[in-house]
Amino acid sequence: MKGEHTSAAEAPLDPKTVSESSPPRTRTVKRRSVAGSRSNAGIRFFLSKSDSNGMPSLDRELDSESEAIIESLKTGKSYFVISEWKGLADISKKVPLIRKEAVTSKRPNSI
């Protein structure tokens, strides 16, 4: 009698009832699209000037973050990631909506 009493938690699980009662767990991974994660629309990269004295000073502009990282490694300087935004108000509906929009300015070509 002592060993005959088992609780539901201690009872062995039947694989047939387990698979029928709950669906198998699947793992889904959300990934950003390559175009979305590498899009540099409105984002600019600059090396810092060495004589900044605590105040951020921008030096040469670079085309991509990977180029900024490499130049930072070579020169020992830090780099800045700058994004420019503009506030816009949409008053076409009853409730005004304030939103932000990335500014895409034309950069001068480096020679």
CSV table of N, CA and C in Angstrom, one decimal:
chain,number,residue,atom,x,y,z
A,1,MET,N,0.8,-1.2,0.0
A,1,MET,CA,0.0,0.0,0.0
A,1,MET,C,0.9,1.3,0.0
A,2,LYS,N,2.0,1.3,0.7
A,2,LYS,CA,2.8,2.5,0.7
A,2,LYS,C,3.3,2.9,-0.6
A,3,GLY,N,3.8,2.0,-1.5
A,3,GLY,CA,4.3,2.3,-2.8
A,3,GLY,C,3.3,2.4,-3.9
A,4,GLU,N,2.0,2.1,-3.6
A,4,GLU,CA,1.0,2.1,-4.6
A,4,GLU,C,0.4,3.4,-4.9
A,5,HIS,N,0.4,4.4,-3.9
A,5,HIS,CA,-0.2,5.7,-4.1
A,5,HIS,C,0.8,6.6,-4.9
A,6,THR,N,0.4,7.1,-6.0
A,6,THR,CA,1.2,8.1,-6.8
A,6,THR,C,0.3,9.2,-7.2
A,7,SER,N,0.9,10.4,-7.1
A,7,SER,CA,0.1,11.6,-7.5
A,7,SER,C,0.2,11.8,-9.0
A,8,ALA,N,-0.6,12.7,-9.5
A,8,ALA,CA,-0.7,12.9,-10.9
A,8,ALA,C,0.6,13.5,-11.4
A,9,ALA,N,1.3,14.2,-10.6
A,9,ALA,CA,2.6,14.8,-11.0
A,9,ALA,C,3.7,13.8,-11.1
A,10,GLU,N,3.6,12.7,-10.3
A,10,GLU,CA,4.6,11.6,-10.3
A,10,GLU,C,4.3,10.6,-11.4
A,11,ALA,N,3.1,10.5,-11.9
A,11,ALA,CA,2.7,9.5,-12.8
A,11,ALA,C,3.5,9.6,-14.1
A,12,PRO,N,3.9,8.5,-14.8
A,12,PRO,CA,4.6,8.6,-16.0
A,12,PRO,C,3.7,9.2,-17.1
A,13,LEU,N,4.3,10.0,-18.0
A,13,LEU,CA,3.5,10.6,-19.1
A,13,LEU,C,3.4,9.7,-20.3
A,14,ASP,N,2.3,9.5,-20.8
A,14,ASP,CA,2.1,8.8,-22.0
A,14,ASP,C,2.4,9.7,-23.2
A,15,PRO,N,3.3,9.3,-24.1
A,15,PRO,CA,3.6,10.2,-25.2
A,15,PRO,C,2.4,10.5,-26.2
A,16,LYS,N,1.5,9.6,-26.3
A,16,LYS,CA,0.3,9.8,-27.1
A,16,LYS,C,-0.6,10.9,-26.6
A,17,THR,N,-0.8,10.9,-25.2
A,17,THR,CA,-1.7,11.9,-24.7
A,17,THR,C,-1.0,13.2,-24.6
A,18,VAL,N,0.3,13.3,-24.4
A,18,VAL,CA,1.0,14.5,-24.4
A,18,VAL,C,1.0,15.2,-25.8
A,19,SER,N,1.2,14.5,-26.8
A,19,SER,CA,1.2,15.1,-28.1
A,19,SER,C,-0.2,15.5,-28.6
A,20,GLU,N,-1.2,14.8,-28.1
A,20,GLU,CA,-2.6,15.1,-28.5
A,20,GLU,C,-3.1,16.3,-27.7
A,21,SER,N,-2.7,16.5,-26.5
A,21,SER,CA,-3.2,17.6,-25.6
A,21,SER,C,-2.6,18.9,-25.9
A,22,SER,N,-1.3,19.0,-26.3
A,22,SER,CA,-0.7,20.2,-26.6
A,22,SER,C,0.1,20.1,-27.9
A,23,PRO,N,0.0,21.1,-28.8
A,23,PRO,CA,0.8,21.0,-30.1
A,23,PRO,C,2.2,21.2,-29.8
A,24,PRO,N,3.1,20.6,-30.7
A,24,PRO,CA,4.5,20.7,-30.4
A,24,PRO,C,4.9,22.2,-30.5
A,25,ARG,N,5.9,22.5,-29.7
A,25,ARG,CA,6.4,23.9,-29.7
A,25,ARG,C,7.4,24.1,-30.8
A,26,THR,N,7.1,25.2,-31.5
A,26,THR,CA,8.1,25.5,-32.6
A,26,THR,C,8.7,26.9,-32.2
A,27,ARG,N,9.8,27.0,-32.7
A,27,ARG,CA,10.5,28.3,-32.4
A,27,ARG,C,10.6,29.1,-33.7
A,28,THR,N,10.0,30.3,-33.6
A,28,THR,CA,10.1,31.2,-34.8
A,28,THR,C,11.0,32.3,-34.5
A,29,VAL,N,11.8,32.7,-35.4
A,29,VAL,CA,12.8,33.7,-35.3
A,29,VAL,C,12.4,34.9,-36.2
A,30,LYS,N,12.3,36.1,-35.6
A,30,LYS,CA,12.0,37.2,-36.5
A,30,LYS,C,13.3,37.9,-36.8
A,31,ARG,N,13.5,38.1,-38.1
A,31,ARG,CA,14.7,38.7,-38.5
A,31,ARG,C,14.4,40.0,-39.3
A,32,ARG,N,15.2,41.0,-39.1
A,32,ARG,CA,15.0,42.2,-39.9
A,32,ARG,C,15.5,41.9,-41.3
A,33,SER,N,14.8,42.5,-42.3
A,33,SER,CA,15.2,42.3,-43.6
A,33,SER,C,16.6,43.0,-43.8
A,34,VAL,N,17.3,42.4,-44.7
A,34,VAL,CA,18.7,42.9,-45.0
A,34,VAL,C,18.6,44.4,-45.5
A,35,ALA,N,17.7,44.7,-46.3
A,35,ALA,CA,17.5,46.0,-46.8
A,35,ALA,C,17.2,47.0,-45.7
A,36,GLY,N,16.3,46.6,-44.8
A,36,GLY,CA,15.9,47.4,-43.7
A,36,GLY,C,17.0,47.7,-42.7
A,37,SER,N,17.8,46.6,-42.4
A,37,SER,CA,18.8,46.8,-41.3
A,37,SER,C,20.0,47.5,-41.9
A,38,ARG,N,20.2,47.5,-43.2
A,38,ARG,CA,21.4,48.2,-43.7
A,38,ARG,C,21.1,49.5,-44.4
A,39,SER,N,19.9,49.9,-44.3
A,39,SER,CA,19.5,51.1,-45.0
A,39,SER,C,20.0,52.3,-44.2
A,40,ASN,N,20.8,53.2,-44.9
A,40,ASN,CA,21.4,54.3,-44.3
A,40,ASN,C,20.7,55.6,-44.6
A,41,ALA,N,19.4,55.5,-44.9
A,41,ALA,CA,18.6,56.7,-45.3
A,41,ALA,C,18.5,57.6,-44.1
A,42,GLY,N,19.1,58.8,-44.3
A,42,GLY,CA,19.1,59.8,-43.2
A,42,GLY,C,20.1,59.6,-42.1
A,43,ILE,N,21.0,58.6,-42.3
A,43,ILE,CA,22.0,58.4,-41.3
A,43,ILE,C,23.4,58.7,-41.9
A,44,ARG,N,24.2,59.5,-41.1
A,44,ARG,CA,25.5,59.8,-41.6
A,44,ARG,C,26.5,59.5,-40.6
A,45,PHE,N,27.8,59.2,-41.0
A,45,PHE,CA,28.8,58.7,-40.1
A,45,PHE,C,30.0,59.7,-40.2
A,46,PHE,N,30.5,60.1,-39.1
A,46,PHE,CA,31.7,61.0,-39.0
A,46,PHE,C,32.7,60.5,-38.0
A,47,LEU,N,34.0,60.8,-38.3
A,47,LEU,CA,35.0,60.5,-37.3
A,47,LEU,C,35.1,61.8,-36.4
A,48,SER,N,35.5,61.6,-35.2
A,48,SER,CA,35.6,62.7,-34.3
A,48,SER,C,37.0,63.4,-34.5
A,49,LYS,N,37.0,64.7,-34.2
A,49,LYS,CA,38.3,65.4,-34.2
A,49,LYS,C,39.0,65.1,-32.8
A,50,SER,N,40.3,65.0,-32.9
A,50,SER,CA,41.0,64.6,-31.7
A,50,SER,C,41.1,65.7,-30.6
A,51,ASP,N,40.9,67.0,-31.0
A,51,ASP,CA,41.0,68.1,-30.1
A,51,ASP,C,39.6,68.6,-29.7
A,52,SER,N,38.7,67.7,-29.3
A,52,SER,CA,37.3,68.1,-29.1
A,52,SER,C,37.1,68.7,-27.7
A,53,ASN,N,37.9,68.4,-26.7
A,53,ASN,CA,37.8,68.9,-25.3
A,53,ASN,C,36.4,68.7,-24.7
A,54,GLY,N,35.9,67.5,-24.9
A,54,GLY,CA,34.6,67.2,-24.3
A,54,GLY,C,33.4,67.6,-25.2
A,55,MET,N,33.6,68.5,-26.1
A,55,MET,CA,32.5,69.0,-27.0
A,55,MET,C,32.6,68.2,-28.3
A,56,PRO,N,31.5,67.5,-28.7
A,56,PRO,CA,31.6,66.7,-30.0
A,56,PRO,C,32.0,67.6,-31.2
A,57,SER,N,33.0,67.2,-31.8
A,57,SER,CA,33.5,67.9,-33.1
A,57,SER,C,33.6,66.9,-34.2
A,58,LEU,N,33.0,67.2,-35.3
A,58,LEU,CA,33.0,66.2,-36.4
A,58,LEU,C,34.1,66.5,-37.3
A,59,ASP,N,34.7,65.4,-37.7
A,59,ASP,CA,35.8,65.5,-38.7
A,59,ASP,C,35.3,65.0,-40.0
A,60,ARG,N,36.0,64.1,-40.6
A,60,ARG,CA,35.7,63.6,-42.0
A,60,ARG,C,34.4,62.7,-42.0
A,61,GLU,N,33.6,62.9,-43.0
A,61,GLU,CA,32.4,62.0,-43.2
A,61,GLU,C,32.7,60.8,-43.9
A,62,LEU,N,32.1,59.7,-43.5
A,62,LEU,CA,32.4,58.4,-44.1
A,62,LEU,C,31.1,57.9,-44.7
A,63,ASP,N,31.2,57.0,-45.7
A,63,ASP,CA,30.0,56.5,-46.4
A,63,ASP,C,29.1,55.5,-45.7
A,64,SER,N,29.7,54.6,-44.9
A,64,SER,CA,29.0,53.6,-44.2
A,64,SER,C,29.5,53.4,-42.8
A,65,GLU,N,28.7,52.6,-42.0
A,65,GLU,CA,29.2,52.4,-40.6
A,65,GLU,C,30.4,51.4,-40.6
A,66,SER,N,30.4,50.5,-41.5
A,66,SER,CA,31.5,49.6,-41.5
A,66,SER,C,32.8,50.3,-41.8
A,67,GLU,N,32.7,51.3,-42.7
A,67,GLU,CA,33.9,52.1,-43.0
A,67,GLU,C,34.3,53.0,-41.8
A,68,ALA,N,33.3,53.5,-41.1
A,68,ALA,CA,33.6,54.3,-39.9
A,68,ALA,C,34.2,53.4,-38.8
A,69,ILE,N,33.8,52.2,-38.7
A,69,ILE,CA,34.4,51.3,-37.7
A,69,ILE,C,35.8,51.0,-38.0
A,70,ILE,N,36.1,50.8,-39.3
A,70,ILE,CA,37.5,50.5,-39.7
A,70,ILE,C,38.4,51.7,-39.5
A,71,GLU,N,37.9,52.9,-39.9
A,71,GLU,CA,38.7,54.1,-39.7
A,71,GLU,C,38.9,54.4,-38.2
A,72,SER,N,37.9,54.1,-37.4
A,72,SER,CA,38.0,54.3,-36.0
A,72,SER,C,39.1,53.4,-35.4
A,73,LEU,N,39.1,52.2,-35.9
A,73,LEU,CA,40.1,51.2,-35.4
A,73,LEU,C,41.5,51.6,-35.9
A,74,LYS,N,41.7,52.1,-37.1
A,74,LYS,CA,43.0,52.5,-37.6
A,74,LYS,C,43.5,53.8,-36.9
A,75,THR,N,42.6,54.8,-36.7
A,75,THR,CA,43.1,56.0,-36.1
A,75,THR,C,43.0,56.1,-34.6
A,76,GLY,N,42.2,55.3,-34.0
A,76,GLY,CA,42.0,55.3,-32.6
A,76,GLY,C,41.0,56.4,-32.1
A,77,LYS,N,40.4,57.0,-33.1
A,77,LYS,CA,39.3,58.0,-32.8
A,77,LYS,C,38.0,57.4,-32.7
A,78,SER,N,37.1,58.0,-32.1
A,78,SER,CA,35.7,57.5,-32.0
A,78,SER,C,35.0,58.0,-33.3
A,79,TYR,N,33.8,57.5,-33.5
A,79,TYR,CA,33.0,58.0,-34.6
A,79,TYR,C,31.6,58.3,-34.2
A,80,PHE,N,30.9,59.2,-34.9
A,80,PHE,CA,29.6,59.6,-34.6
A,80,PHE,C,28.6,59.1,-35.6
A,81,VAL,N,27.4,58.7,-35.2
A,81,VAL,CA,26.3,58.3,-36.0
A,81,VAL,C,25.3,59.4,-35.9
A,82,ILE,N,25.0,60.1,-36.9
A,82,ILE,CA,24.1,61.3,-36.9
A,82,ILE,C,22.9,61.0,-37.7
A,83,SER,N,21.7,61.2,-37.2
A,83,SER,CA,20.5,61.1,-37.9
A,83,SER,C,19.7,62.4,-37.8
A,84,GLU,N,19.1,62.8,-38.9
A,84,GLU,CA,18.4,64.1,-39.0
A,84,GLU,C,16.9,63.8,-39.1
A,85,TRP,N,16.1,64.5,-38.3
A,85,TRP,CA,14.7,64.3,-38.3
A,85,TRP,C,14.0,65.6,-38.4
A,86,LYS,N,12.8,65.6,-38.8
A,86,LYS,CA,11.9,66.7,-38.9
A,86,LYS,C,10.6,66.4,-38.3
A,87,GLY,N,10.0,67.3,-37.5
A,87,GLY,CA,8.7,67.1,-36.9
A,87,GLY,C,7.6,67.5,-37.9
A,88,LEU,N,6.6,66.7,-38.0
A,88,LEU,CA,5.5,67.1,-38.9
A,88,LEU,C,4.2,66.9,-38.2
A,89,ALA,N,3.2,67.8,-38.5
A,89,ALA,CA,1.9,67.7,-37.9
A,89,ALA,C,0.9,67.4,-38.9
A,90,ASP,N,0.1,66.4,-38.7
A,90,ASP,CA,-1.0,66.0,-39.6
A,90,ASP,C,-2.3,66.4,-38.9
A,91,ILE,N,-2.9,67.5,-39.4
A,91,ILE,CA,-4.2,68.0,-38.8
A,91,ILE,C,-5.4,67.7,-39.7
A,92,SER,N,-5.3,66.7,-40.6
A,92,SER,CA,-6.4,66.3,-41.5
A,92,SER,C,-7.5,65.6,-40.8
A,93,LYS,N,-7.3,65.1,-39.6
A,93,LYS,CA,-8.3,64.4,-38.8
A,93,LYS,C,-8.7,65.2,-37.6
A,94,LYS,N,-9.6,64.7,-36.8
A,94,LYS,CA,-10.1,65.4,-35.6
A,94,LYS,C,-9.0,65.6,-34.6
A,95,VAL,N,-8.2,64.6,-34.4
A,95,VAL,CA,-7.1,64.6,-33.5
A,95,VAL,C,-5.8,64.8,-34.2
A,96,PRO,N,-5.1,65.9,-33.9
A,96,PRO,CA,-3.9,66.2,-34.6
A,96,PRO,C,-2.8,65.1,-34.3
A,97,LEU,N,-2.1,64.7,-35.3
A,97,LEU,CA,-1.0,63.7,-35.1
A,97,LEU,C,0.3,64.3,-35.4
A,98,ILE,N,1.2,64.2,-34.4
A,98,ILE,CA,2.6,64.7,-34.6
A,98,ILE,C,3.4,63.5,-34.8
A,99,ARG,N,4.2,63.6,-35.8
A,99,ARG,CA,5.1,62.5,-36.1
A,99,ARG,C,6.5,63.0,-36.6
A,100,LYS,N,7.4,62.1,-36.7
A,100,LYS,CA,8.7,62.5,-37.2
A,100,LYS,C,9.0,61.9,-38.5
A,101,GLU,N,9.8,62.5,-39.3
A,101,GLU,CA,10.2,62.0,-40.6
A,101,GLU,C,11.7,62.3,-40.8
A,102,ALA,N,12.4,61.2,-41.3
A,102,ALA,CA,13.8,61.3,-41.5
A,102,ALA,C,14.1,62.3,-42.7
A,103,VAL,N,15.0,63.2,-42.5
A,103,VAL,CA,15.4,64.1,-43.5
A,103,VAL,C,16.5,63.4,-44.4
A,104,THR,N,16.3,63.4,-45.6
A,104,THR,CA,17.3,62.8,-46.5
A,104,THR,C,17.8,64.0,-47.4
A,105,SER,N,19.0,64.5,-46.9
A,105,SER,CA,19.6,65.6,-47.6
A,105,SER,C,20.6,65.1,-48.5
A,106,LYS,N,20.9,65.8,-49.6
A,106,LYS,CA,21.9,65.4,-50.5
A,106,LYS,C,23.3,65.8,-50.0
A,107,ARG,N,24.2,64.8,-49.9
A,107,ARG,CA,25.5,65.0,-49.4
A,107,ARG,C,26.4,65.4,-50.6
A,108,PRO,N,27.3,66.4,-50.3
A,108,PRO,CA,28.3,66.7,-51.4
A,108,PRO,C,29.2,65.5,-51.7
A,109,ASN,N,29.5,65.3,-52.9
A,109,ASN,CA,30.4,64.2,-53.3
A,109,ASN,C,31.8,64.5,-52.8
A,110,SER,N,32.4,63.5,-52.2
A,110,SER,CA,33.8,63.6,-51.8
A,110,SER,C,34.7,63.4,-53.0
A,111,ILE,N,35.8,64.1,-53.0
A,111,ILE,CA,36.8,63.9,-54.1
A,111,ILE,C,38.0,63.3,-53.6
